[in-house]
Amino acid sequence: MNDNNVLKFEPRKPKQEKKPVAPGPKKGLVWLAVVVVIALVWAYYQFLAPPSL
């Protein structure tokens, strides 16, 4: 018999996942950026902003 029209179920080949090399430093840079922005806003209101604000 010709079985060209029969579906053959085969297990999927596992895909190789690309994992980030070091997620720690990236998270640290985000927190550092947040701290720097807060410090700059504080410095602006402390030293440069007009007293009426």
PDB file of N, CA and C in Angstrom:
ATOM      1  N   MET A   1       0.822  -1.197   0.000  1.00  0.00           N
ATOM      2  CA  MET A   1       0.000   0.000   0.000  1.00  0.00           C
ATOM      3  C   MET A   1       0.860   1.252   0.000  1.00  0.00           C
ATOM      4  N   ASN A   2       0.282   2.259  -0.542  1.00  0.00           N
ATOM      5  CA  ASN A   2       0.960   3.554  -0.574  1.00  0.00           C
ATOM      6  C   ASN A   2       0.523   4.357   0.653  1.00  0.00           C
ATOM      7  N   ASP A   3       1.459   4.693   1.545  1.00  0.00           N
ATOM      8  CA  ASP A   3       1.106   5.427   2.756  1.00  0.00           C
ATOM      9  C   ASP A   3       1.643   6.859   2.731  1.00  0.00           C
ATOM     10  N   ASN A   4       1.656   7.487   1.563  1.00  0.00           N
ATOM     11  CA  ASN A   4       2.118   8.873   1.458  1.00  0.00           C
ATOM     12  C   ASN A   4       1.131   9.850   2.074  1.00  0.00           C
ATOM     13  N   ASN A   5      -0.136   9.492   2.131  1.00  0.00           N
ATOM     14  CA  ASN A   5      -1.128  10.412   2.673  1.00  0.00           C
ATOM     15  C   ASN A   5      -1.440  10.161   4.145  1.00  0.00           C
ATOM     16  N   VAL A   6      -0.606   9.403   4.825  1.00  0.00           N
ATOM     17  CA  VAL A   6      -0.824   9.096   6.230  1.00  0.00           C
ATOM     18  C   VAL A   6       0.058  10.002   7.079  1.00  0.00           C
ATOM     19  N   LEU A   7      -0.552  10.605   8.100  1.00  0.00           N
ATOM     20  CA  LEU A   7       0.219  11.447   9.011  1.00  0.00           C
ATOM     21  C   LEU A   7       1.027  10.570   9.955  1.00  0.00           C
ATOM     22  N   LYS A   8       2.279  10.878  10.064  1.00  0.00           N
ATOM     23  CA  LYS A   8       3.133  10.145  10.997  1.00  0.00           C
ATOM     24  C   LYS A   8       3.483  11.083  12.147  1.00  0.00           C
ATOM     25  N   PHE A   9       3.099  10.699  13.336  1.00  0.00           N
ATOM     26  CA  PHE A   9       3.369  11.531  14.497  1.00  0.00           C
ATOM     27  C   PHE A   9       4.722  11.163  15.073  1.00  0.00           C
ATOM     28  N   GLU A  10       5.578  12.183  15.133  1.00  0.00           N
ATOM     29  CA  GLU A  10       6.911  11.994  15.693  1.00  0.00           C
ATOM     30  C   GLU A  10       7.092  12.995  16.819  1.00  0.00           C
ATOM     31  N   PRO A  11       7.858  12.645  17.835  1.00  0.00           N
ATOM     32  CA  PRO A  11       8.082  13.599  18.921  1.00  0.00           C
ATOM     33  C   PRO A  11       8.852  14.818  18.409  1.00  0.00           C
ATOM     34  N   ARG A  12       8.509  15.958  18.987  1.00  0.00           N
ATOM     35  CA  ARG A  12       9.188  17.195  18.587  1.00  0.00           C
ATOM     36  C   ARG A  12      10.628  17.189  19.081  1.00  0.00           C
ATOM     37  N   LYS A  13      11.466  17.808  18.286  1.00  0.00           N
ATOM     38  CA  LYS A  13      12.858  17.962  18.702  1.00  0.00           C
ATOM     39  C   LYS A  13      12.923  19.121  19.693  1.00  0.00           C
ATOM     40  N   PRO A  14      13.616  18.951  20.794  1.00  0.00           N
ATOM     41  CA  PRO A  14      13.692  20.046  21.770  1.00  0.00           C
ATOM     42  C   PRO A  14      14.476  21.226  21.197  1.00  0.00           C
ATOM     43  N   LYS A  15      13.905  22.406  21.396  1.00  0.00           N
ATOM     44  CA  LYS A  15      14.574  23.622  20.918  1.00  0.00           C
ATOM     45  C   LYS A  15      15.614  24.044  21.946  1.00  0.00           C
ATOM     46  N   GLN A  16      16.721  24.532  21.452  1.00  0.00           N
ATOM     47  CA  GLN A  16      17.753  25.030  22.351  1.00  0.00           C
ATOM     48  C   GLN A  16      17.376  26.446  22.764  1.00  0.00           C
ATOM     49  N   GLU A  17      17.199  26.641  24.071  1.00  0.00           N
ATOM     50  CA  GLU A  17      16.809  27.949  24.575  1.00  0.00           C
ATOM     51  C   GLU A  17      18.047  28.807  24.784  1.00  0.00           C
ATOM     52  N   LYS A  18      17.935  30.058  24.368  1.00  0.00           N
ATOM     53  CA  LYS A  18      19.032  31.002  24.596  1.00  0.00           C
ATOM     54  C   LYS A  18      18.790  31.679  25.936  1.00  0.00           C
ATOM     55  N   LYS A  19      19.616  31.349  26.895  1.00  0.00           N
ATOM     56  CA  LYS A  19      19.481  31.923  28.225  1.00  0.00           C
ATOM     57  C   LYS A  19      20.387  33.147  28.325  1.00  0.00           C
ATOM     58  N   PRO A  20      19.924  34.182  29.033  1.00  0.00           N
ATOM     59  CA  PRO A  20      20.796  35.345  29.213  1.00  0.00           C
ATOM     60  C   PRO A  20      22.028  34.952  30.022  1.00  0.00           C
ATOM     61  N   VAL A  21      23.143  35.541  29.659  1.00  0.00           N
ATOM     62  CA  VAL A  21      24.403  35.163  30.292  1.00  0.00           C
ATOM     63  C   VAL A  21      24.422  35.573  31.760  1.00  0.00           C
ATOM     64  N   ALA A  22      24.071  36.833  32.025  1.00  0.00           N
ATOM     65  CA  ALA A  22      24.121  37.315  33.400  1.00  0.00           C
ATOM     66  C   ALA A  22      22.994  38.313  33.633  1.00  0.00           C
ATOM     67  N   PRO A  23      21.843  37.864  34.143  1.00  0.00           N
ATOM     68  CA  PRO A  23      20.755  38.807  34.389  1.00  0.00           C
ATOM     69  C   PRO A  23      21.005  39.707  35.593  1.00  0.00           C
ATOM     70  N   GLY A  24      21.910  39.336  36.475  1.00  0.00           N
ATOM     71  CA  GLY A  24      22.191  40.117  37.678  1.00  0.00           C
ATOM     72  C   GLY A  24      22.682  41.512  37.400  1.00  0.00           C
ATOM     73  N   PRO A  25      23.717  41.691  36.598  1.00  0.00           N
ATOM     74  CA  PRO A  25      24.216  43.052  36.334  1.00  0.00           C
ATOM     75  C   PRO A  25      23.174  43.951  35.669  1.00  0.00           C
ATOM     76  N   LYS A  26      22.327  43.385  34.817  1.00  0.00           N
ATOM     77  CA  LYS A  26      21.310  44.195  34.165  1.00  0.00           C
ATOM     78  C   LYS A  26      20.321  44.727  35.193  1.00  0.00           C
ATOM     79  N   LYS A  27      19.929  43.876  36.127  1.00  0.00           N
ATOM     80  CA  LYS A  27      19.007  44.297  37.171  1.00  0.00           C
ATOM     81  C   LYS A  27      19.663  45.344  38.056  1.00  0.00           C
ATOM     82  N   GLY A  28      20.934  45.161  38.329  1.00  0.00           N
ATOM     83  CA  GLY A  28      21.672  46.139  39.136  1.00  0.00           C
ATOM     84  C   GLY A  28      21.752  47.491  38.458  1.00  0.00           C
ATOM     85  N   LEU A  29      21.915  47.504  37.143  1.00  0.00           N
ATOM     86  CA  LEU A  29      21.982  48.771  36.420  1.00  0.00           C
ATOM     87  C   LEU A  29      20.643  49.498  36.456  1.00  0.00           C
ATOM     88  N   VAL A  30      19.558  48.762  36.423  1.00  0.00           N
ATOM     89  CA  VAL A  30      18.236  49.386  36.503  1.00  0.00           C
ATOM     90  C   VAL A  30      18.070  50.058  37.864  1.00  0.00           C
ATOM     91  N   TRP A  31      18.435  49.360  38.927  1.00  0.00           N
ATOM     92  CA  TRP A  31      18.310  49.948  40.265  1.00  0.00           C
ATOM     93  C   TRP A  31      19.239  51.148  40.417  1.00  0.00           C
ATOM     94  N   LEU A  32      20.426  51.062  39.860  1.00  0.00           N
ATOM     95  CA  LEU A  32      21.356  52.183  39.919  1.00  0.00           C
ATOM     96  C   LEU A  32      20.778  53.398  39.197  1.00  0.00           C
ATOM     97  N   ALA A  33      20.169  53.181  38.050  1.00  0.00           N
ATOM     98  CA  ALA A  33      19.557  54.273  37.300  1.00  0.00           C
ATOM     99  C   ALA A  33      18.419  54.909  38.096  1.00  0.00           C
ATOM    100  N   VAL A  34      17.618  54.100  38.777  1.00  0.00           N
ATOM    101  CA  VAL A  34      16.518  54.634  39.587  1.00  0.00           C
ATOM    102  C   VAL A  34      17.063  55.503  40.716  1.00  0.00           C
ATOM    103  N   VAL A  35      18.102  55.043  41.372  1.00  0.00           N
ATOM    104  CA  VAL A  35      18.703  55.807  42.474  1.00  0.00           C
ATOM    105  C   VAL A  35      19.292  57.115  41.962  1.00  0.00           C
ATOM    106  N   VAL A  36      19.939  57.082  40.808  1.00  0.00           N
ATOM    107  CA  VAL A  36      20.536  58.296  40.247  1.00  0.00           C
ATOM    108  C   VAL A  36      19.452  59.307  39.886  1.00  0.00           C
ATOM    109  N   VAL A  37      18.355  58.848  39.308  1.00  0.00           N
ATOM    110  CA  VAL A  37      17.265  59.762  38.951  1.00  0.00           C
ATOM    111  C   VAL A  37      16.676  60.405  40.210  1.00  0.00           C
ATOM    112  N   ILE A  38      16.475  59.611  41.248  1.00  0.00           N
ATOM    113  CA  ILE A  38      15.933  60.165  42.500  1.00  0.00           C
ATOM    114  C   ILE A  38      16.900  61.198  43.080  1.00  0.00           C
ATOM    115  N   ALA A  39      18.197  60.912  43.040  1.00  0.00           N
ATOM    116  CA  ALA A  39      19.191  61.850  43.564  1.00  0.00           C
ATOM    117  C   ALA A  39      19.210  63.145  42.748  1.00  0.00           C
ATOM    118  N   LEU A  40      19.072  63.046  41.436  1.00  0.00           N
ATOM    119  CA  LEU A  40      19.064  64.251  40.599  1.00  0.00           C
ATOM    120  C   LEU A  40      17.821  65.100  40.849  1.00  0.00           C
ATOM    121  N   VAL A  41      16.677  64.465  41.029  1.00  0.00           N
ATOM    122  CA  VAL A  41      15.457  65.215  41.332  1.00  0.00           C
ATOM    123  C   VAL A  41      15.589  65.903  42.683  1.00  0.00           C
ATOM    124  N   TRP A  42      16.127  65.205  43.671  1.00  0.00           N
ATOM    125  CA  TRP A  42      16.337  65.807  44.984  1.00  0.00           C
ATOM    126  C   TRP A  42      17.289  66.995  44.894  1.00  0.00           C
ATOM    127  N   ALA A  43      18.377  66.835  44.155  1.00  0.00           N
ATOM    128  CA  ALA A  43      19.352  67.924  44.022  1.00  0.00           C
ATOM    129  C   ALA A  43      18.730  69.133  43.326  1.00  0.00           C
ATOM    130  N   TYR A  44      17.891  68.899  42.331  1.00  0.00           N
ATOM    131  CA  TYR A  44      17.243  70.009  41.637  1.00  0.00           C
ATOM    132  C   TYR A  44      16.373  70.806  42.606  1.00  0.00           C
ATOM    133  N   TYR A  45      15.527  70.105  43.355  1.00  0.00           N
ATOM    134  CA  TYR A  45      14.645  70.807  44.263  1.00  0.00           C
ATOM    135  C   TYR A  45      15.393  71.400  45.473  1.00  0.00           C
ATOM    136  N   GLN A  46      16.522  70.855  45.801  1.00  0.00           N
ATOM    137  CA  GLN A  46      17.286  71.360  46.935  1.00  0.00           C
ATOM    138  C   GLN A  46      18.094  72.591  46.576  1.00  0.00           C
ATOM    139  N   PHE A  47      18.674  72.633  45.360  1.00  0.00           N
ATOM    140  CA  PHE A  47      19.626  73.690  45.033  1.00  0.00           C
ATOM    141  C   PHE A  47      19.197  74.605  43.896  1.00  0.00           C
ATOM    142  N   LEU A  48      18.445  74.153  42.922  1.00  0.00           N
ATOM    143  CA  LEU A  48      18.183  74.949  41.732  1.00  0.00           C
ATOM    144  C   LEU A  48      16.759  75.486  41.632  1.00  0.00           C
ATOM    145  N   ALA A  49      15.802  74.807  42.179  1.00  0.00           N
ATOM    146  CA  ALA A  49      14.409  75.212  42.020  1.00  0.00           C
ATOM    147  C   ALA A  49      14.144  76.522  42.757  1.00  0.00           C
ATOM    148  N   PRO A  50      13.269  77.358  42.211  1.00  0.00           N
ATOM    149  CA  PRO A  50      12.916  78.599  42.922  1.00  0.00           C
ATOM    150  C   PRO A  50      12.234  78.279  44.258  1.00  0.00           C
ATOM    151  N   PRO A  51      12.387  79.128  45.244  1.00  0.00           N
ATOM    152  CA  PRO A  51      11.843  78.848  46.577  1.00  0.00           C
ATOM    153  C   PRO A  51      10.311  78.751  46.611  1.00  0.00           C
ATOM    154  N   SER A  52       9.638  79.282  45.601  1.00  0.00           N
ATOM    155  CA  SER A  52       8.175  79.259  45.612  1.00  0.00           C
ATOM    156  C   SER A  52       7.607  77.867  45.327  1.00  0.00           C
ATOM    157  N   LEU A  53       8.434  76.936  44.854  1.00  0.00           N
ATOM    158  CA  LEU A  53       7.938  75.585  44.574  1.00  0.00           C
ATOM    159  C   LEU A  53       7.815  74.840  45.828  1.00  0.00           C
TER     160      LEU A  53
END
